[in-house]
């Protein structure tokens, strides 16, 4: 099973600042990695798929990069609505696995 | 508009059974793979099971294999999850999710672009 480790667990920033979240895989997942955003009481929302492709309707301030074992989600300038929990997910091999989540909170 | 509406959750005793349903609309149901993902209270996401557009390929997490069965009915556009021999650790919100396309062995199982609102399953005596 591929283990995804996200860091930091919690990131405290202010609106307008740049956010960088990391996801590291225990073995290569090639580019088969996605990022999701989840707000309290809501279902997850797909942000980025296959490492760097923005999903439909996702603002350009969200970007993804990386391949192999190291991946990054960057939010270029935080909007108040971006404070949420973020999960990475791999589909390179069964079972599909998620990272443990990273909380982005307002400083 | 794509819509996924789960139902069938509730309180069940350990060892009991439940059948979750997910009514899909707004897209060609048989053209998309579907998944069930769960989230225990205050915890992260755990993939549970997945099925190809035709229903011919199914996949399970080790934690549920042999107890849960995923299926789909193309005539009604409904995804199901039959859950037997339920355990307290199965307590979670269960989400159904649509893949970005269908499953092909050459390209792997797709990520999920639409999710339902979830249905809560509580396993407790």
PDB file of C-alpha atoms in Angstrom:
ATOM      1  CA  UNK A   1       0.000   0.000   0.000  1.00  0.00           C
ATOM      2  CA  UNK A   2       1.287   3.450  -0.915  1.00  0.00           C
ATOM      3  CA  UNK A   3       1.379   5.768   2.092  1.00  0.00           C
ATOM      4  CA  UNK A   4       0.928   9.488   1.476  1.00  0.00           C
ATOM      5  CA  UNK A   5       2.327  11.835   4.114  1.00  0.00           C
ATOM      6  CA  UNK A   6       1.215  15.444   4.111  1.00  0.00           C
ATOM      7  CA  UNK A   7       3.076  18.333   5.683  1.00  0.00           C
ATOM      8  CA  UNK A   8       2.703  20.483   7.561  1.00  0.00           C
ATOM      9  CA  UNK A   9      -0.288  19.116   9.464  1.00  0.00           C
ATOM     10  CA  UNK A  10      -1.463  22.677  10.087  1.00  0.00           C
ATOM     11  CA  UNK A  11      -0.472  25.850   8.280  1.00  0.00           C
ATOM     12  CA  UNK A  12      -1.415  29.235   9.720  1.00  0.00           C
ATOM     13  CA  UNK A  13      -1.401  32.114   7.248  1.00  0.00           C
ATOM     14  CA  UNK A  14      -3.189  35.368   6.517  1.00  0.00           C
ATOM     15  CA  UNK A  15      -5.367  36.227   3.518  1.00  0.00           C
ATOM     16  CA  UNK A  16      -3.222  37.368   0.615  1.00  0.00           C
ATOM     17  CA  UNK A  17      -0.254  35.209   1.615  1.00  0.00           C
ATOM     18  CA  UNK A  18       1.110  32.268  -0.380  1.00  0.00           C
ATOM     19  CA  UNK A  19       0.425  28.736   0.841  1.00  0.00           C
ATOM     20  CA  UNK A  20       2.514  25.696   0.069  1.00  0.00           C
ATOM     21  CA  UNK A  21       1.352  22.219   1.062  1.00  0.00           C
ATOM     22  CA  UNK A  22       3.397  19.067   0.574  1.00  0.00           C
ATOM     23  CA  UNK A  23       2.486  15.441  -0.110  1.00  0.00           C
ATOM     24  CA  UNK A  24       5.135  12.734  -0.107  1.00  0.00           C
ATOM     25  CA  UNK A  25       4.505   9.192  -1.339  1.00  0.00           C
ATOM     26  CA  UNK A  26       6.185   6.098   0.109  1.00  0.00           C
ATOM     27  CA  UNK A  27       6.900   4.956  -3.463  1.00  0.00           C
ATOM     28  CA  UNK A  28       6.547   6.498  -6.877  1.00  0.00           C
ATOM     29  CA  UNK A  29       3.034   7.349  -8.013  1.00  0.00           C
ATOM     30  CA  UNK A  30       4.278   8.868 -11.278  1.00  0.00           C
ATOM     31  CA  UNK A  31       1.906  11.808 -11.869  1.00  0.00           C
ATOM     32  CA  UNK A  32      -1.189   9.993 -10.588  1.00  0.00           C
ATOM     33  CA  UNK A  33      -1.861  12.363  -7.713  1.00  0.00           C
ATOM     34  CA  UNK A  34      -4.800  14.623  -6.929  1.00  0.00           C
ATOM     35  CA  UNK A  35      -5.579  17.332  -4.401  1.00  0.00           C
ATOM     36  CA  UNK A  36      -8.962  17.877  -2.746  1.00  0.00           C
ATOM     37  CA  UNK A  37     -10.312  20.663  -0.556  1.00  0.00           C
ATOM     38  CA  UNK A  38     -12.825  19.969   2.193  1.00  0.00           C
ATOM     39  CA  UNK A  39     -14.708  22.519   4.261  1.00  0.00           C
ATOM     40  CA  UNK A  40     -16.604  21.652   7.465  1.00  0.00           C
ATOM     41  CA  UNK A  41     -19.825  19.785   6.779  1.00  0.00           C
ATOM     42  CA  UNK A  42     -19.105  19.514   3.070  1.00  0.00           C
ATOM     43  CA  UNK A  43     -17.941  16.815   0.712  1.00  0.00           C
ATOM     44  CA  UNK A  44     -14.430  16.986  -0.733  1.00  0.00           C
ATOM     45  CA  UNK A  45     -13.914  19.059  -3.881  1.00  0.00           C
ATOM     46  CA  UNK A  46     -11.436  18.093  -6.574  1.00  0.00           C
ATOM     47  CA  UNK A  47      -8.865  20.848  -7.134  1.00  0.00           C
ATOM     48  CA  UNK A  48      -5.958  19.277  -9.035  1.00  0.00           C
ATOM     49  CA  UNK A  49      -5.678  15.932 -10.851  1.00  0.00           C
ATOM     50  CA  UNK A  50      -2.704  14.122 -12.341  1.00  0.00           C
ATOM     51  CA  UNK A  51      -0.374  16.334 -10.296  1.00  0.00           C
ATOM     52  CA  UNK A  52      -0.769  19.603 -12.163  1.00  0.00           C
ATOM     53  CA  UNK A  53      -4.115  19.841 -13.968  1.00  0.00           C
ATOM     54  CA  UNK A  54      -6.727  22.144 -12.491  1.00  0.00           C
ATOM     55  CA  UNK A  55     -10.206  20.683 -12.324  1.00  0.00           C
ATOM     56  CA  UNK A  56     -13.141  22.455 -13.939  1.00  0.00           C
ATOM     57  CA  UNK A  57     -13.992  25.753 -12.291  1.00  0.00           C
ATOM     58  CA  UNK A  58     -10.960  25.860  -9.996  1.00  0.00           C
ATOM     59  CA  UNK A  59      -9.388  29.335  -9.734  1.00  0.00           C
ATOM     60  CA  UNK A  60      -5.957  29.909 -11.260  1.00  0.00           C
ATOM     61  CA  UNK A  61      -4.475  30.728  -7.838  1.00  0.00           C
ATOM     62  CA  UNK A  62      -4.414  26.956  -7.199  1.00  0.00           C
ATOM     63  CA  UNK A  63      -1.544  25.077  -8.809  1.00  0.00           C
ATOM     64  CA  UNK A  64       0.008  21.656  -8.403  1.00  0.00           C
ATOM     65  CA  UNK A  65       3.462  20.354  -9.178  1.00  0.00           C
ATOM     66  CA  UNK A  66       5.673  17.335  -8.707  1.00  0.00           C
ATOM     67  CA  UNK A  67       6.076  13.773  -9.881  1.00  0.00           C
ATOM     68  CA  UNK A  68       7.328  10.490  -8.506  1.00  0.00           C
ATOM     69  CA  UNK A  69       7.222  10.838  -4.722  1.00  0.00           C
ATOM     70  CA  UNK A  70       7.131  14.573  -3.985  1.00  0.00           C
ATOM     71  CA  UNK A  71       4.217  16.857  -4.749  1.00  0.00           C
ATOM     72  CA  UNK A  72       3.188  20.394  -3.885  1.00  0.00           C
ATOM     73  CA  UNK A  73      -0.084  22.292  -3.838  1.00  0.00           C
ATOM     74  CA  UNK A  74       0.404  26.039  -4.022  1.00  0.00           C
ATOM     75  CA  UNK A  75      -2.198  28.712  -3.437  1.00  0.00           C
ATOM     76  CA  UNK A  76      -0.644  31.899  -4.764  1.00  0.00           C
ATOM     77  CA  UNK A  77      -2.673  34.429  -2.783  1.00  0.00           C
ATOM     78  CA  UNK A  78      -5.022  33.151  -0.103  1.00  0.00           C
ATOM     79  CA  UNK A  79      -8.669  34.096  -0.294  1.00  0.00           C
ATOM     80  CA  UNK A  80     -10.727  33.846   2.921  1.00  0.00           C
ATOM     81  CA  UNK A  81     -12.683  30.964   1.365  1.00  0.00           C
ATOM     82  CA  UNK A  82      -9.481  28.905   0.953  1.00  0.00           C
ATOM     83  CA  UNK A  83      -9.136  28.133   4.656  1.00  0.00           C
ATOM     84  CA  UNK A  84     -10.055  24.458   4.815  1.00  0.00           C
ATOM     85  CA  UNK A  85      -8.550  20.975   4.995  1.00  0.00           C
ATOM     86  CA  UNK A  86      -6.634  19.645   1.997  1.00  0.00           C
ATOM     87  CA  UNK A  87      -6.091  16.001   1.086  1.00  0.00           C
ATOM     88  CA  UNK A  88      -3.870  14.394  -1.508  1.00  0.00           C
ATOM     89  CA  UNK A  89      -4.823  11.098  -3.169  1.00  0.00           C
ATOM     90  CA  UNK A  90      -2.979   8.622  -5.390  1.00  0.00           C
ATOM     91  CA  UNK A  91      -4.387   6.305  -8.037  1.00  0.00           C
ATOM     92  CA  UNK A  92      -1.124   4.735  -9.157  1.00  0.00           C
ATOM     93  CA  UNK A  93      -1.850   1.397  -7.500  1.00  0.00           C
ATOM     94  CA  UNK A  94      -4.456  -0.419  -5.428  1.00  0.00           C
ATOM     95  CA  UNK A  95      -5.609   0.355  -2.901  1.00  0.00           C
ATOM     96  CA  UNK A  96      -6.298   3.992  -3.677  1.00  0.00           C
ATOM     97  CA  UNK A  97      -4.989   5.973  -0.725  1.00  0.00           C
ATOM     98  CA  UNK A  98      -5.339   9.459   0.728  1.00  0.00           C
ATOM     99  CA  UNK A  99      -2.992  11.545   2.768  1.00  0.00           C
ATOM    100  CA  UNK A 100      -3.978  12.269   6.360  1.00  0.00           C
ATOM    101  CA  UNK A 101      -4.963  15.830   5.532  1.00  0.00           C
ATOM    102  CA  UNK A 102      -3.503  19.268   6.154  1.00  0.00           C
ATOM    103  CA  UNK A 103      -5.426  22.087   7.798  1.00  0.00           C
ATOM    104  CA  UNK A 104      -5.003  25.594   6.436  1.00  0.00           C
ATOM    105  CA  UNK A 105      -6.119  28.036   9.112  1.00  0.00           C
ATOM    106  CA  UNK A 106      -6.363  31.781   9.392  1.00  0.00           C
ATOM    107  CA  UNK A 107      -3.534  33.353  11.363  1.00  0.00           C
TER     108      UNK A 107
ATOM    109  CA  UNK B   1     -26.219  19.394 -13.592  1.00  0.00           C
ATOM    110  CA  UNK B   2     -24.480  16.404 -12.049  1.00  0.00           C
ATOM    111  CA  UNK B   3     -26.153  15.265  -8.833  1.00  0.00           C
ATOM    112  CA  UNK B   4     -25.341  12.421  -6.476  1.00  0.00           C
ATOM    113  CA  UNK B   5     -27.717  11.772  -3.591  1.00  0.00           C
ATOM    114  CA  UNK B   6     -26.896   9.114  -1.003  1.00  0.00           C
ATOM    115  CA  UNK B   7     -29.396   7.402   1.262  1.00  0.00           C
ATOM    116  CA  UNK B   8     -29.673   4.347   3.473  1.00  0.00           C
ATOM    117  CA  UNK B   9     -27.446   5.310   6.374  1.00  0.00           C
ATOM    118  CA  UNK B  10     -28.492   4.947   9.994  1.00  0.00           C
ATOM    119  CA  UNK B  11     -27.817   3.254  13.305  1.00  0.00           C
ATOM    120  CA  UNK B  12     -27.102  -0.478  13.198  1.00  0.00           C
ATOM    121  CA  UNK B  13     -25.824  -2.965  15.755  1.00  0.00           C
ATOM    122  CA  UNK B  14     -22.469  -4.682  15.343  1.00  0.00           C
ATOM    123  CA  UNK B  15     -22.842  -7.663  13.027  1.00  0.00           C
ATOM    124  CA  UNK B  16     -25.787  -6.062  11.254  1.00  0.00           C
ATOM    125  CA  UNK B  17     -26.280  -5.019   7.649  1.00  0.00           C
ATOM    126  CA  UNK B  18     -27.131  -1.873   5.706  1.00  0.00           C
ATOM    127  CA  UNK B  19     -27.530  -1.077   2.037  1.00  0.00           C
ATOM    128  CA  UNK B  20     -26.470   2.360   0.878  1.00  0.00           C
ATOM    129  CA  UNK B  21     -27.811   3.869  -2.336  1.00  0.00           C
ATOM    130  CA  UNK B  22     -26.562   6.745  -4.451  1.00  0.00           C
ATOM    131  CA  UNK B  23     -28.973   8.179  -7.012  1.00  0.00           C
ATOM    132  CA  UNK B  24     -27.064   9.716  -9.909  1.00  0.00           C
ATOM    133  CA  UNK B  25     -28.387  12.203 -12.451  1.00  0.00           C
ATOM    134  CA  UNK B  26     -27.181  14.770 -14.960  1.00  0.00           C
ATOM    135  CA  UNK B  27     -24.727  12.505 -16.799  1.00  0.00           C
ATOM    136  CA  UNK B  28     -24.531   9.238 -18.745  1.00  0.00           C
ATOM    137  CA  UNK B  29     -24.284   6.848 -15.815  1.00  0.00           C
ATOM    138  CA  UNK B  30     -22.645   3.915 -17.609  1.00  0.00           C
ATOM    139  CA  UNK B  31     -19.817   6.101 -18.959  1.00  0.00           C
ATOM    140  CA  UNK B  32     -18.325   6.816 -15.559  1.00  0.00           C
ATOM    141  CA  UNK B  33     -16.632   4.789 -12.872  1.00  0.00           C
ATOM    142  CA  UNK B  34     -17.969   5.298  -9.358  1.00  0.00           C
ATOM    143  CA  UNK B  35     -16.532   5.002  -5.871  1.00  0.00           C
ATOM    144  CA  UNK B  36     -17.486   4.919  -2.210  1.00  0.00           C
ATOM    145  CA  UNK B  37     -15.251   6.872   0.167  1.00  0.00           C
ATOM    146  CA  UNK B  38     -15.817   7.135   3.914  1.00  0.00           C
ATOM    147  CA  UNK B  39     -14.792   9.518   6.654  1.00  0.00           C
ATOM    148  CA  UNK B  40     -14.925   8.603  10.313  1.00  0.00           C
ATOM    149  CA  UNK B  41     -15.970  11.479  12.619  1.00  0.00           C
ATOM    150  CA  UNK B  42     -13.176  14.033  12.774  1.00  0.00           C
ATOM    151  CA  UNK B  43     -10.846  11.869  10.679  1.00  0.00           C
ATOM    152  CA  UNK B  44      -9.477  11.723   7.153  1.00  0.00           C
ATOM    153  CA  UNK B  45     -10.757  10.149   3.980  1.00  0.00           C
ATOM    154  CA  UNK B  46     -10.638   6.398   3.368  1.00  0.00           C
ATOM    155  CA  UNK B  47     -11.344   4.860  -0.016  1.00  0.00           C
ATOM    156  CA  UNK B  48     -13.738   1.899   0.386  1.00  0.00           C
ATOM    157  CA  UNK B  49     -14.742   0.488  -2.980  1.00  0.00           C
ATOM    158  CA  UNK B  50     -14.949   1.270  -6.684  1.00  0.00           C
ATOM    159  CA  UNK B  51     -16.689  -0.007  -9.798  1.00  0.00           C
ATOM    160  CA  UNK B  52     -16.247   0.491 -13.527  1.00  0.00           C
ATOM    161  CA  UNK B  53     -18.917   2.045 -15.726  1.00  0.00           C
ATOM    162  CA  UNK B  54     -20.206  -1.306 -16.925  1.00  0.00           C
ATOM    163  CA  UNK B  55     -20.016  -2.828 -13.464  1.00  0.00           C
ATOM    164  CA  UNK B  56     -17.689  -5.514 -14.771  1.00  0.00           C
ATOM    165  CA  UNK B  57     -14.748  -4.495 -12.598  1.00  0.00           C
ATOM    166  CA  UNK B  58     -14.968  -3.997  -8.866  1.00  0.00           C
ATOM    167  CA  UNK B  59     -12.360  -3.131  -6.253  1.00  0.00           C
ATOM    168  CA  UNK B  60     -12.307  -3.151  -2.447  1.00  0.00           C
ATOM    169  CA  UNK B  61     -10.170  -1.941   0.408  1.00  0.00           C
ATOM    170  CA  UNK B  62      -8.766  -4.785   2.491  1.00  0.00           C
ATOM    171  CA  UNK B  63     -10.713  -3.499   5.490  1.00  0.00           C
ATOM    172  CA  UNK B  64     -14.066  -4.251   3.818  1.00  0.00           C
ATOM    173  CA  UNK B  65     -13.307  -7.023   1.340  1.00  0.00           C
ATOM    174  CA  UNK B  66     -15.588 -10.005   1.918  1.00  0.00           C
ATOM    175  CA  UNK B  67     -18.081  -7.905   3.920  1.00  0.00           C
ATOM    176  CA  UNK B  68     -19.080  -5.119   1.493  1.00  0.00           C
ATOM    177  CA  UNK B  69     -20.351  -5.455  -2.076  1.00  0.00           C
ATOM    178  CA  UNK B  70     -20.505  -2.620  -4.590  1.00  0.00           C
ATOM    179  CA  UNK B  71     -22.933  -2.726  -7.501  1.00  0.00           C
ATOM    180  CA  UNK B  72     -24.758  -0.437  -9.901  1.00  0.00           C
ATOM    181  CA  UNK B  73     -28.095  -0.458 -11.728  1.00  0.00           C
ATOM    182  CA  UNK B  74     -27.930   1.213 -15.118  1.00  0.00           C
ATOM    183  CA  UNK B  75     -31.721   1.223 -15.525  1.00  0.00           C
ATOM    184  CA  UNK B  76     -32.185   3.507 -12.516  1.00  0.00           C
ATOM    185  CA  UNK B  77     -28.787   5.220 -12.466  1.00  0.00           C
ATOM    186  CA  UNK B  78     -28.138   4.052  -8.919  1.00  0.00           C
ATOM    187  CA  UNK B  79     -24.954   2.984  -7.165  1.00  0.00           C
ATOM    188  CA  UNK B  80     -25.175   0.626  -4.185  1.00  0.00           C
ATOM    189  CA  UNK B  81     -23.025  -0.513  -1.306  1.00  0.00           C
ATOM    190  CA  UNK B  82     -24.240  -3.609   0.542  1.00  0.00           C
ATOM    191  CA  UNK B  83     -22.567  -3.669   3.941  1.00  0.00           C
ATOM    192  CA  UNK B  84     -22.668  -6.870   6.010  1.00  0.00           C
ATOM    193  CA  UNK B  85     -21.031  -7.924   9.279  1.00  0.00           C
ATOM    194  CA  UNK B  86     -20.712  -4.289  10.281  1.00  0.00           C
ATOM    195  CA  UNK B  87     -18.181  -3.303  12.936  1.00  0.00           C
ATOM    196  CA  UNK B  88     -17.913  -0.214  15.152  1.00  0.00           C
ATOM    197  CA  UNK B  89     -14.893   0.883  13.093  1.00  0.00           C
ATOM    198  CA  UNK B  90     -17.165   1.129  10.028  1.00  0.00           C
ATOM    199  CA  UNK B  91     -18.846   4.143  11.636  1.00  0.00           C
ATOM    200  CA  UNK B  92     -18.393   7.033   9.211  1.00  0.00           C
ATOM    201  CA  UNK B  93     -19.967   9.333   6.690  1.00  0.00           C
ATOM    202  CA  UNK B  94     -20.104   7.436   3.399  1.00  0.00           C
ATOM    203  CA  UNK B  95     -19.743   9.460   0.211  1.00  0.00           C
ATOM    204  CA  UNK B  96     -20.401   8.282  -3.303  1.00  0.00           C
ATOM    205  CA  UNK B  97     -18.231   9.901  -5.932  1.00  0.00           C
ATOM    206  CA  UNK B  98     -18.104   9.963  -9.704  1.00  0.00           C
ATOM    207  CA  UNK B  99     -14.874   9.320 -11.571  1.00  0.00           C
ATOM    208  CA  UNK B 100     -13.596  11.798 -14.132  1.00  0.00           C
ATOM    209  CA  UNK B 101     -14.200   9.030 -16.681  1.00  0.00           C
ATOM    210  CA  UNK B 102     -14.484   5.271 -16.888  1.00  0.00           C
ATOM    211  CA  UNK B 103     -12.011   2.711 -15.592  1.00  0.00           C
ATOM    212  CA  UNK B 104      -9.502   1.233 -18.035  1.00  0.00           C
ATOM    213  CA  UNK B 105      -6.841  -1.192 -16.857  1.00  0.00           C
ATOM    214  CA  UNK B 106      -4.272   0.597 -19.010  1.00  0.00           C
ATOM    215  CA  UNK B 107      -4.824   3.986 -17.380  1.00  0.00           C
ATOM    216  CA  UNK B 108      -6.021   3.103 -13.911  1.00  0.00           C
ATOM    217  CA  UNK B 109      -9.000   4.199 -11.864  1.00  0.00           C
ATOM    218  CA  UNK B 110      -9.943   7.853 -12.325  1.00  0.00           C
ATOM    219  CA  UNK B 111     -10.029  10.508  -9.633  1.00  0.00           C
ATOM    220  CA  UNK B 112     -13.402  11.705  -8.340  1.00  0.00           C
ATOM    221  CA  UNK B 113     -14.793  14.980  -9.638  1.00  0.00           C
ATOM    222  CA  UNK B 114     -18.312  14.981  -8.166  1.00  0.00           C
ATOM    223  CA  UNK B 115     -19.313  13.878  -4.683  1.00  0.00           C
ATOM    224  CA  UNK B 116     -22.596  13.401  -2.905  1.00  0.00           C
ATOM    225  CA  UNK B 117     -23.382  15.037   0.418  1.00  0.00           C
ATOM    226  CA  UNK B 118     -22.774  11.795   2.302  1.00  0.00           C
ATOM    227  CA  UNK B 119     -24.838   9.512   4.501  1.00  0.00           C
ATOM    228  CA  UNK B 120     -23.930   8.699   8.105  1.00  0.00           C
ATOM    229  CA  UNK B 121     -23.540   5.095   9.196  1.00  0.00           C
ATOM    230  CA  UNK B 122     -23.254   4.453  12.920  1.00  0.00           C
ATOM    231  CA  UNK B 123     -22.416   0.964  14.164  1.00  0.00           C
ATOM    232  CA  UNK B 124     -23.095   0.699  17.864  1.00  0.00           C
ATOM    233  CA  UNK B 125     -24.925  -1.410  20.395  1.00  0.00           C
TER     234      UNK B 125
END
